[in-house]
Coordinates of C-alpha atoms and ligand atoms in Angstrom, one line a residue:
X1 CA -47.2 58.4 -21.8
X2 CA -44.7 56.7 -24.3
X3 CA -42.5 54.5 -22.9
X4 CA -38.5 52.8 -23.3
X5 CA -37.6 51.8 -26.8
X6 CA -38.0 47.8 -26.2
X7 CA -36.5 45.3 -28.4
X8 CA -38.9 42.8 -30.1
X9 CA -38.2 39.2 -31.5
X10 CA -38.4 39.2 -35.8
X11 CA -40.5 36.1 -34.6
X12 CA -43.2 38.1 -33.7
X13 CA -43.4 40.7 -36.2
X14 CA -46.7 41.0 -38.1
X15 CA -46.5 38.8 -41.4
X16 CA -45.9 41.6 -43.5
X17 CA -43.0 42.8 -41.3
X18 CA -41.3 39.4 -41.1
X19 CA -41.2 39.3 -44.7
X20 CA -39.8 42.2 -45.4
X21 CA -37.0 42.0 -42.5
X22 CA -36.5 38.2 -43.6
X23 CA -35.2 39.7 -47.2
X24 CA -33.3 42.3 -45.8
X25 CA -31.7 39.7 -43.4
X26 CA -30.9 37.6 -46.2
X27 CA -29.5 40.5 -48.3
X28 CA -27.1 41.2 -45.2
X29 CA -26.0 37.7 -45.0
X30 CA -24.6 38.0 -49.2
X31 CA -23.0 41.3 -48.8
X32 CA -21.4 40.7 -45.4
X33 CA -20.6 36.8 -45.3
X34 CA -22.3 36.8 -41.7
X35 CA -26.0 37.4 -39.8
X36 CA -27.0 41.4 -38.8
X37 CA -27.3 41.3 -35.1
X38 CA -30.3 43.8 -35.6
X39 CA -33.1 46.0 -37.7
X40 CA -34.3 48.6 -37.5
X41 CA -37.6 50.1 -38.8
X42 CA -38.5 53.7 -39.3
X43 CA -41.7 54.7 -40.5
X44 CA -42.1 57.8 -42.7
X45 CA -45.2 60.4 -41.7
X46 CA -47.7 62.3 -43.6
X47 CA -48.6 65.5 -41.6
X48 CA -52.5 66.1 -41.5
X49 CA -52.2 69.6 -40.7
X50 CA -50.0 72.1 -38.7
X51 CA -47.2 73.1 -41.4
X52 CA -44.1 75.0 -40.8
X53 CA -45.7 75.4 -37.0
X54 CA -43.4 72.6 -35.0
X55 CA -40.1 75.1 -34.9
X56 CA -42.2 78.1 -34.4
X57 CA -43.2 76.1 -31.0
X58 CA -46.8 75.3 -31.9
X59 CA -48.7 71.9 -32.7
X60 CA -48.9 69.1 -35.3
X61 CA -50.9 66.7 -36.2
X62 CA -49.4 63.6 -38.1
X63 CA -49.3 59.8 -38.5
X64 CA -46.6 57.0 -39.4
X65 CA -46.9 55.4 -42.6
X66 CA -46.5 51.9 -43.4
X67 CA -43.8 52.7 -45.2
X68 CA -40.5 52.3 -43.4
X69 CA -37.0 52.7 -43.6
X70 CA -35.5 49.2 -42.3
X71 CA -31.8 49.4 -41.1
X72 CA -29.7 46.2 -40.8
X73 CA -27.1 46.2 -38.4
X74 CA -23.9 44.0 -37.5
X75 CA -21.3 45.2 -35.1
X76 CA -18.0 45.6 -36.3
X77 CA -14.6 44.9 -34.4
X78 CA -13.0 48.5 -35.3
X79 CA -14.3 52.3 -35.3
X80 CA -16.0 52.3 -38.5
X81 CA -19.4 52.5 -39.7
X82 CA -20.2 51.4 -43.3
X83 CA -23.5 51.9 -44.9
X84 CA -24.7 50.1 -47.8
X85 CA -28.1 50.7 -49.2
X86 CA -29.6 47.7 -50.8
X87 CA -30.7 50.2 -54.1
X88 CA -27.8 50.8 -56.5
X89 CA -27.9 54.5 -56.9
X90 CA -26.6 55.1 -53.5
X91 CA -22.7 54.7 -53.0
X92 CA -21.3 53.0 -50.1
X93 CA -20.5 55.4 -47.2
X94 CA -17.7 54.5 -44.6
X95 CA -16.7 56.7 -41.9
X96 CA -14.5 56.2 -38.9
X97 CA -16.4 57.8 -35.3
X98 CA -12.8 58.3 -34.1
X99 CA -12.3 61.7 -36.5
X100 CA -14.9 64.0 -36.1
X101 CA -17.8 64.2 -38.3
X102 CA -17.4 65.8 -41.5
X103 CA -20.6 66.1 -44.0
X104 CA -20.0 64.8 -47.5
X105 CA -21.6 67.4 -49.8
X106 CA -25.1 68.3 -49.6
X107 CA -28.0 66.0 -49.9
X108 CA -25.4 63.0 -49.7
X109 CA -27.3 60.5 -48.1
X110 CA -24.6 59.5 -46.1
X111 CA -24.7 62.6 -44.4
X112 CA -27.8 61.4 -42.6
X113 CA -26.4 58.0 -41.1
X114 CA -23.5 60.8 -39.5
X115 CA -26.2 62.8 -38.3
X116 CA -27.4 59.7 -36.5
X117 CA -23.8 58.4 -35.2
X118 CA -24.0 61.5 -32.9
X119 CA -26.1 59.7 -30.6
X120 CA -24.2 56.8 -30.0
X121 CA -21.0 59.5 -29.7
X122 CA -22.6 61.4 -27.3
X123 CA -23.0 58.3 -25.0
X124 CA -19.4 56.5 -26.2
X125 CA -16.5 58.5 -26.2
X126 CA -14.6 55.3 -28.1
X127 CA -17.5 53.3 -29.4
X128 CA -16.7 50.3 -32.1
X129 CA -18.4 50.8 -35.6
X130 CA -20.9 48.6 -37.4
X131 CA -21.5 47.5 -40.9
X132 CA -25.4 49.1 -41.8
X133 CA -27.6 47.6 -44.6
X134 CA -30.1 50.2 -45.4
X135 CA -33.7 49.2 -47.5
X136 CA -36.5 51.9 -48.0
X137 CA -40.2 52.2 -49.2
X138 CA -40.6 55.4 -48.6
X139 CA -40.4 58.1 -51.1
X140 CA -37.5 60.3 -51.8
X141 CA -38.4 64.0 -52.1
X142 CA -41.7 63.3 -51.4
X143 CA -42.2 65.2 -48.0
X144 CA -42.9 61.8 -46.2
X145 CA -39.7 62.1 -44.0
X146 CA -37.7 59.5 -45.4
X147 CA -34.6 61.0 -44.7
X148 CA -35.8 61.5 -40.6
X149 CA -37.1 58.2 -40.6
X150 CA -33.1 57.3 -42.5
X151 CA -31.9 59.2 -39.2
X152 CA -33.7 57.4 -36.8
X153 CA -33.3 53.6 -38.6
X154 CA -29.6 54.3 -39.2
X155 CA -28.8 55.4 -35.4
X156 CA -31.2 52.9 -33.5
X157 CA -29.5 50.5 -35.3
X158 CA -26.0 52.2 -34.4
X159 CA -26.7 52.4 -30.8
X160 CA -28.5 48.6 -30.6
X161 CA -25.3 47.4 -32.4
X162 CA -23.1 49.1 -29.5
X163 CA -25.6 47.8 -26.8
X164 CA -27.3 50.3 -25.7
X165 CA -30.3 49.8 -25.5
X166 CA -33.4 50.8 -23.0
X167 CA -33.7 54.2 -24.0
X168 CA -36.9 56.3 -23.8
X169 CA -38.5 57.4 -27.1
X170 CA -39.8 60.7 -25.8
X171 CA -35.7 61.7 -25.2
X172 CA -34.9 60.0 -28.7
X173 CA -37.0 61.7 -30.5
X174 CA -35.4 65.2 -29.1
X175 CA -31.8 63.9 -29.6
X176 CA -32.6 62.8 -33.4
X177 CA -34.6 66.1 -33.7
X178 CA -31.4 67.9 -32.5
X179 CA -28.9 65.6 -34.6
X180 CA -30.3 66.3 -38.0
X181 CA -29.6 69.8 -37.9
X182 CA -26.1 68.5 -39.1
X183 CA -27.1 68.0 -42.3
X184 CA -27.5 71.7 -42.6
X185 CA -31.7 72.0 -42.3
X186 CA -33.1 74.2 -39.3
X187 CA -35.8 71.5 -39.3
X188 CA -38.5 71.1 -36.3
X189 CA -39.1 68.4 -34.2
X190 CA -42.2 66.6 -36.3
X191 CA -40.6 63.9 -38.1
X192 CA -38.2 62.5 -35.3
X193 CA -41.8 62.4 -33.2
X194 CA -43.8 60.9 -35.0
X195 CA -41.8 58.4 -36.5
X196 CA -40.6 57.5 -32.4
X197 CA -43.9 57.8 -31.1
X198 CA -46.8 57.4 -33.5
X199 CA -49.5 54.8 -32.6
X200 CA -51.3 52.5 -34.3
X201 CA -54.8 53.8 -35.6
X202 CA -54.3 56.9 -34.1
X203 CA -53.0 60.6 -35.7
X204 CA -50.7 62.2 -32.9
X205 CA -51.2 65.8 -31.7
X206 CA -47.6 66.9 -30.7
X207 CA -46.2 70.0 -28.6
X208 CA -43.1 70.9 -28.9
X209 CA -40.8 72.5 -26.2
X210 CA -41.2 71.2 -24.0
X211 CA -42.1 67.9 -26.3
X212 CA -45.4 65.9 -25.6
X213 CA -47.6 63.5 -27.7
X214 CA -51.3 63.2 -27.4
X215 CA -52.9 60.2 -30.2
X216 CA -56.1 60.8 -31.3
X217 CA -58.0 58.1 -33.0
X218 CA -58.4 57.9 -36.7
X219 CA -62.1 57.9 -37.4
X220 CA -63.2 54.0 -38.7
X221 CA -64.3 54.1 -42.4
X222 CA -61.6 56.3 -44.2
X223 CA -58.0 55.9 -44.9
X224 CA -55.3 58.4 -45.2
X225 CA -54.3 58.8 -49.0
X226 CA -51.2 60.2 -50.5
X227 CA -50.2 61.4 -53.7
X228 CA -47.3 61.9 -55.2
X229 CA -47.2 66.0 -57.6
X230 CA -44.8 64.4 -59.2
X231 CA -42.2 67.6 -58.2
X232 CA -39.5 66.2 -56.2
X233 CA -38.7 68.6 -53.1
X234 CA -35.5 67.3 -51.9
X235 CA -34.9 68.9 -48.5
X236 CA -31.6 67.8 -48.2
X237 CA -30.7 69.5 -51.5
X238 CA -32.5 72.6 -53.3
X239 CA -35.5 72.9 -50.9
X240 CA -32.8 73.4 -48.1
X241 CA -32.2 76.8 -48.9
X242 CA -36.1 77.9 -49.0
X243 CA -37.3 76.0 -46.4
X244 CA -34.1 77.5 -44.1
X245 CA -35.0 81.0 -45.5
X246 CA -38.5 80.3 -43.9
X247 CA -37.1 79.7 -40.5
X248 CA -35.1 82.6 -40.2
X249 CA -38.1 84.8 -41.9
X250 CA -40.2 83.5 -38.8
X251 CA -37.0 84.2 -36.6
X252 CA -37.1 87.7 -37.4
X253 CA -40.8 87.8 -37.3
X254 CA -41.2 87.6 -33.7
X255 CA -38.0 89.4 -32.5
X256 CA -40.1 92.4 -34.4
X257 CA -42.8 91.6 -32.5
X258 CA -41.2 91.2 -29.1
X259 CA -39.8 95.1 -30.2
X260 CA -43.2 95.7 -30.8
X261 CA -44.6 95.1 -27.6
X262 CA -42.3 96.4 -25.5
X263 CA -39.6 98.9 -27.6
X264 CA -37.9 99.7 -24.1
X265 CA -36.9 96.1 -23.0
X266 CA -37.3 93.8 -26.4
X267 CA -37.0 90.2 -25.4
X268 CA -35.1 87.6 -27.1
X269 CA -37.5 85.7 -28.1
X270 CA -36.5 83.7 -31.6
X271 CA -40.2 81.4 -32.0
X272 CA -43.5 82.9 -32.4
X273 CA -45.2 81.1 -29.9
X274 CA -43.6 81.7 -27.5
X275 CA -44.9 85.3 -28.0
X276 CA -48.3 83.7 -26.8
X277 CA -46.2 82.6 -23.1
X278 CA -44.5 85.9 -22.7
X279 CA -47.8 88.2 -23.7
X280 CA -50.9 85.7 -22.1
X281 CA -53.3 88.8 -22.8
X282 CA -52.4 89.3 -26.6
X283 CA -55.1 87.0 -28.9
X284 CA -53.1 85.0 -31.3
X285 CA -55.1 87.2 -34.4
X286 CA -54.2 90.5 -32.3
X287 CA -49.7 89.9 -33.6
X288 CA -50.4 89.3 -37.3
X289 CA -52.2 93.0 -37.0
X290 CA -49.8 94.4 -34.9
X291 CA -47.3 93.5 -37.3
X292 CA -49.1 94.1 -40.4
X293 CA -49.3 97.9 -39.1
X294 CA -46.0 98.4 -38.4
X295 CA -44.4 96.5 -41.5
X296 CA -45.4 96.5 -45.4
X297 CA -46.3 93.2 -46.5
X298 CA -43.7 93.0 -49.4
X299 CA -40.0 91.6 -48.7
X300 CA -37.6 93.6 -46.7
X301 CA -33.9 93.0 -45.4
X302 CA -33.2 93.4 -42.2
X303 CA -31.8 97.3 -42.6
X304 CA -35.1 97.8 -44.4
X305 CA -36.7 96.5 -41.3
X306 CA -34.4 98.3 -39.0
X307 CA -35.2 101.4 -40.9
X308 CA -38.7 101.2 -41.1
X309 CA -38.6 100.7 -37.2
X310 CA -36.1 103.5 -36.2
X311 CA -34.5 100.6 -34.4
X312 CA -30.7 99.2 -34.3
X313 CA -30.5 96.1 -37.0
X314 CA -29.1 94.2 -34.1
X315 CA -32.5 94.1 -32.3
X316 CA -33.8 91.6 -35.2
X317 CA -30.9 89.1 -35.5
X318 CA -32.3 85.9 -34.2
X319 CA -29.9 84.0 -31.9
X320 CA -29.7 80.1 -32.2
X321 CA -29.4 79.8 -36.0
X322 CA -26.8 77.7 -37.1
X323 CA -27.0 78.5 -40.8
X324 CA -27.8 82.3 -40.4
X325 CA -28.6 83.6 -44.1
X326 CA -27.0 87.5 -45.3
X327 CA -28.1 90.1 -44.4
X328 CA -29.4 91.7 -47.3
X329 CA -31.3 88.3 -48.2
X330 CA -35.2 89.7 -48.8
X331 CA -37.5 89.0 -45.8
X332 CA -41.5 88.6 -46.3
X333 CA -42.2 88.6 -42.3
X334 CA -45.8 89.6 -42.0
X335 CA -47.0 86.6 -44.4
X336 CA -45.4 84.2 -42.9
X337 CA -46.4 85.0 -38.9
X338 CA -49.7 85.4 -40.5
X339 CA -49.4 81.3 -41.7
X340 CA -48.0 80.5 -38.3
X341 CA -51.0 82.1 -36.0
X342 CA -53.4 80.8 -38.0
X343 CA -52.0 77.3 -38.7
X344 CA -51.4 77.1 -35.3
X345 CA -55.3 77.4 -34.5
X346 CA -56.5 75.2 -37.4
X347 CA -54.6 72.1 -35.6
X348 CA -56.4 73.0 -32.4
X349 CA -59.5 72.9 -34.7
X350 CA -58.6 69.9 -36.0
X351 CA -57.7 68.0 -33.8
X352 CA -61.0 68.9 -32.0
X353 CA -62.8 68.1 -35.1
X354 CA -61.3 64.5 -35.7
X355 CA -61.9 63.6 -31.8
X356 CA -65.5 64.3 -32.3
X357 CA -65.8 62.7 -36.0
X358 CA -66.7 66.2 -37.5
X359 CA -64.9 65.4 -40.8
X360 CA -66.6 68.7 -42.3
X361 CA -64.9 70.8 -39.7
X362 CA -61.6 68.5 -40.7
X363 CA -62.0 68.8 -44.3
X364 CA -62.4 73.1 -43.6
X365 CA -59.3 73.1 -41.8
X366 CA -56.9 71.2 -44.2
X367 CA -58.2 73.1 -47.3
X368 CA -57.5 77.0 -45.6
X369 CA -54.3 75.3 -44.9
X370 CA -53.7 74.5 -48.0
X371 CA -54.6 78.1 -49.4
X372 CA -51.9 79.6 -46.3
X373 CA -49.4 77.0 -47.6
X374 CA -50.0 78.1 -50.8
X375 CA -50.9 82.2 -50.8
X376 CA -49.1 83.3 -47.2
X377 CA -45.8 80.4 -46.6
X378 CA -45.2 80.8 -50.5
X379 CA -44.4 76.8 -50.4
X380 CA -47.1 75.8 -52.9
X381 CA -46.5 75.1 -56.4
X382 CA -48.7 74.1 -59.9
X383 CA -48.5 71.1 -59.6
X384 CA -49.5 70.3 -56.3
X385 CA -52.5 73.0 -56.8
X386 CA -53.7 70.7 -59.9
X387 CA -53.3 67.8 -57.8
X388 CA -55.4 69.2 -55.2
X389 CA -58.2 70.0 -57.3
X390 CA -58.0 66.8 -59.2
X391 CA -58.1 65.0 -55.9
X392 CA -60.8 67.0 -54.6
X393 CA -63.4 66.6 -57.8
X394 CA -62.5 62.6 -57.1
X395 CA -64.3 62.6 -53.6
X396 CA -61.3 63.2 -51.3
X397 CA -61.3 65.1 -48.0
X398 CA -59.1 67.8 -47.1
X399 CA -56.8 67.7 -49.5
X400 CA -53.9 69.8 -48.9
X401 CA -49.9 70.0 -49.6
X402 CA -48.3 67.8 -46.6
X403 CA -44.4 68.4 -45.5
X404 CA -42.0 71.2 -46.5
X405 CA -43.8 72.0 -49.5
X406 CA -42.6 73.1 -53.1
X407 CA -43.3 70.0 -54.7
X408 CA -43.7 66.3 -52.5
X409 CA -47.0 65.1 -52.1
X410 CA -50.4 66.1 -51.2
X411 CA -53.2 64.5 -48.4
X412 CA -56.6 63.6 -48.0
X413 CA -58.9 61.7 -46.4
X414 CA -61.0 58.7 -48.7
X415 CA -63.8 57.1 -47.4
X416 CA -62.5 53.0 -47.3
X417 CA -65.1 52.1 -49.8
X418 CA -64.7 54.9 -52.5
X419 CA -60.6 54.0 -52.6
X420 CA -61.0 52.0 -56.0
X421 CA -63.2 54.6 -57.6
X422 CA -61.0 57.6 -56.2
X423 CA -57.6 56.2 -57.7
X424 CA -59.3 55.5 -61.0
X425 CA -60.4 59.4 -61.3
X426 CA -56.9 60.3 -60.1
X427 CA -55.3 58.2 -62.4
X428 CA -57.4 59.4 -65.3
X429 CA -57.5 63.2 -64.5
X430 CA -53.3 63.6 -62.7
X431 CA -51.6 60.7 -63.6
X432 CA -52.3 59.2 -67.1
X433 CA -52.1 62.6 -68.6
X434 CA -48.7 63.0 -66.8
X435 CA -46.7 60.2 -67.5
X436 CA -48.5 58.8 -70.7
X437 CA -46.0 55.3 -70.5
X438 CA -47.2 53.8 -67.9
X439 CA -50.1 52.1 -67.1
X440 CA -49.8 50.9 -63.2
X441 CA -49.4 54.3 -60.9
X442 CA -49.8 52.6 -57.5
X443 CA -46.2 54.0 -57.0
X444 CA -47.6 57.7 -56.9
X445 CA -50.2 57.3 -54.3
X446 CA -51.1 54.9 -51.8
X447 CA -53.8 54.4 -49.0
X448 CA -53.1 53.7 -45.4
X449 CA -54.3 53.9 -41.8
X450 CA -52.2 55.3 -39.3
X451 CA -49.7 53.0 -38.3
X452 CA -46.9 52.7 -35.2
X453 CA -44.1 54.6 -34.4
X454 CA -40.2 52.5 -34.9
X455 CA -39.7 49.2 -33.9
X456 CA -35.6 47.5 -33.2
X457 CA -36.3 44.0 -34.2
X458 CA -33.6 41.7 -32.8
X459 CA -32.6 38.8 -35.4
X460 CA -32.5 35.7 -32.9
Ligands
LIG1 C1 -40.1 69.3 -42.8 C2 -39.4 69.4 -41.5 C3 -40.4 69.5 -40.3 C4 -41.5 70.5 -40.6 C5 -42.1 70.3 -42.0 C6 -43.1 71.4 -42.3 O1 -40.7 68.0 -42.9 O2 -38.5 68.4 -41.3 O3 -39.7 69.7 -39.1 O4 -41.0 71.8 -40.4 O5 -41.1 70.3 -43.0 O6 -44.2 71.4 -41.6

């Protein structure tokens, strides 16, 4: 089982590591005039399979990158926290955790480091500030959960500044999970997990509600490749709206269903698996038909639901939902549960598959989840489908959309060997075509094994 949150020595850091927490150190020292105390590192994730399923209460399967977000921290003798991030285009942020948090306009990055101050509130009622120094390498936009892994740097660095420290990762990972609903996503739990709890060479099967990890070893001889559409999906900013509109579509989705099975007494269920908990002798198949019967496969609002169910609208309004969308917004319920169910059994699948080796079974399973992304979730877009087949006529594996969708980056599996050869068909088929200018695209996709989950480096 994962374990406390221990602190390691920057003197033994892997080579790489020490490098890169060495500039950042030294970056600290000219913008501040004195030595961070601590850093942070946060790796981003790339999700193998198991989309849009961790806040419908069913399985995942990612890995961490080794791509981080590192946090430098320094404690500070008054109530502020002030976050500098060593690229230009983001503005200082300063905030005082006496006054209570306000967001600064959507998709301000700044709203992120408040989203991870609540954790150090919750445990402080009058906590001192610190001054934050924040470097990244992983994509914006991209669906590799910067802005999570930005969440969980910014406020392990927060809380290690204000010394506490000794904290489990399995509760952290909830709390951050929790905390970044205040930038105004109904996100899931699958980025705050991973990037607490990943381990090294291993993909990580994880539950949610109650939340539990499971790794599963990477199978020797391939590497995880990710490439960039080109689309940038910012969830913080445009994608927010979609990706929220897909929550509450699932929302309503199994409050029908819970009418469904029992008109009399309709539960309150809000998360389609939990359907599975309440109704043990229902297959998983046996809801998306029940629903398809009962509901027309084209979008409704809520009355049109109502109406079509000779039921009270009130039966279908999801509880829990902290940015709950009009009513008249256009629902397309019986797609999306039909994504879920089926999603949820290709990670089982999966994850079977890649304990045995079985890439084919692997490779099956990320490309129908592609196609549900895509055709049923509606989070696909051109790009990322000529991405897809580019990457697959290169030799890739299973390659599929990864993250929120509508845009960000797509994943596959390479065989270690055929890396040089697969870039240089991507390049030539995607990339050159695309951005005609340049000549090195090393930026756009990258190879990696699964690496561990976040590390608090102390700067003795
Ligand atoms: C985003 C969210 C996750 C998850 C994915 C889609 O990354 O932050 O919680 O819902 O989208 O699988």
């Amino acid at each position: 089982m994962p374990g406390d949150l221990s602190v390691t020595s920057w003197r033994h850091l892997p080579a790489g590591e020490k490098d890169r927490v060495g500039a950042l150190v030294e970056q600290f020292r000219k913008r501040f005039s004195r030595a961070p105390t601590f850093v942070a590192l946060a790796p981003g994730r790339v999700n193998l399979i198991g989309e849009h399923t961790d806040y419908n209460g069913y399985p995942v399967l990612p890995a961490a990158m080794e791509r981080h977000i590192a946090v430098a921290a320094a404690p500070r003798s008054d109530e502020l926290v002030t976050a500098q991030a060593t690229a230009p285009r983001f503005d200082l942020c300063t905030f005082s955790l006496r006054a209570p948090l306000q967001p600064a306009s959507a998709g301000h990055w700044g709203n992120y480091v408040k989203a991870a101050a609540q954790l150090l509130l919750a445990r402080r009622s009058d906590p001192r500030g610190a001054d934050l120094l924040v470097d990244g390498t992983i994509p914006a936009g991209a669906g590799l959960s910067s802005s999570s892994a930005l969440v969980v740097g910014a406020g392990l660095a927060l809380l290690a500044s204000a010394g506490i420290s000794g904290l489990s990762r399995l509760s952290l990972a909830e709390e951050f999970a929790e905390a970044e609903q205040f930038v105004g996503t109904m996100s899931g739990g699958m980025d705050q997990a991973c990037c607490l709890l990943a381990q090294e060479q291993c993909a990580l099967r994880i539950d949610f509600f109650p939340l539990r990890v499971r790794p599963v070893s990477f199978p020797a001889g391939h590497h995880i490749v990710v490439c960039h559409s080109l689309v940038t999906a910012e969830k913080s900013g445009p994608a927010r709206t979609a990706y929220n509109l897909r929550v509450w579509e699932c929302r309503v989705a199994a409050r029908v269903l819970a009418f469904l099975l029992n008109r009399l007494r309709p539960l309150s269920i809000d998360r389609l698996a939990d359907l599975e908990r309440h109704f043990p002798s229902v297959p998983r198949h046996s809801f998306v038909d029940l629903l398809a019967d009962h509901i027309p496969d084209r979008p409704l609002s809520l009355d049109e639901i109502a109406r079509v169910l000779k039921a009270d609208v009130g039966t279908f309004l999801p509880e829990r939902t902290k940015a709950p969308l009009p009513l008249d917004t256009p629902l397309s319920i019986v797609r999306r549960a039909r994504h879920v169910f089926s999603e949820a059994t290709r990670v089982e699948l999966a994850e079977q598959a890649l304990r045995e080796g079985d890439l084919r079974t692997l490779h099956g399973a990320m490309r129908a989840s592609h196609a549900s992304c895509r055709d049923d979730y509606e989070v696909g877009c051109s790009e990322l489908e000529a991405l897809v087949k580019a990457a697959t006529e290169s030799g890739a594996l299973g390659a599929r959309l990864t993250g929120a969708g509508f845009g960000g980056c797509t994943v596959q599996l390479v065989q270690t060997e055929q890396l040089p050869e697969f870039f240089e068909r991507i390049d030539q088929t995607f990339y050159a075509p695309r951005l005609p200018h340049q000549r090195c695209f090393a930026d756009y996709r990258f190879a990696f094994r699964p690496s561990s989950g976040a590390k608090l480096v102390v700067i003795d």
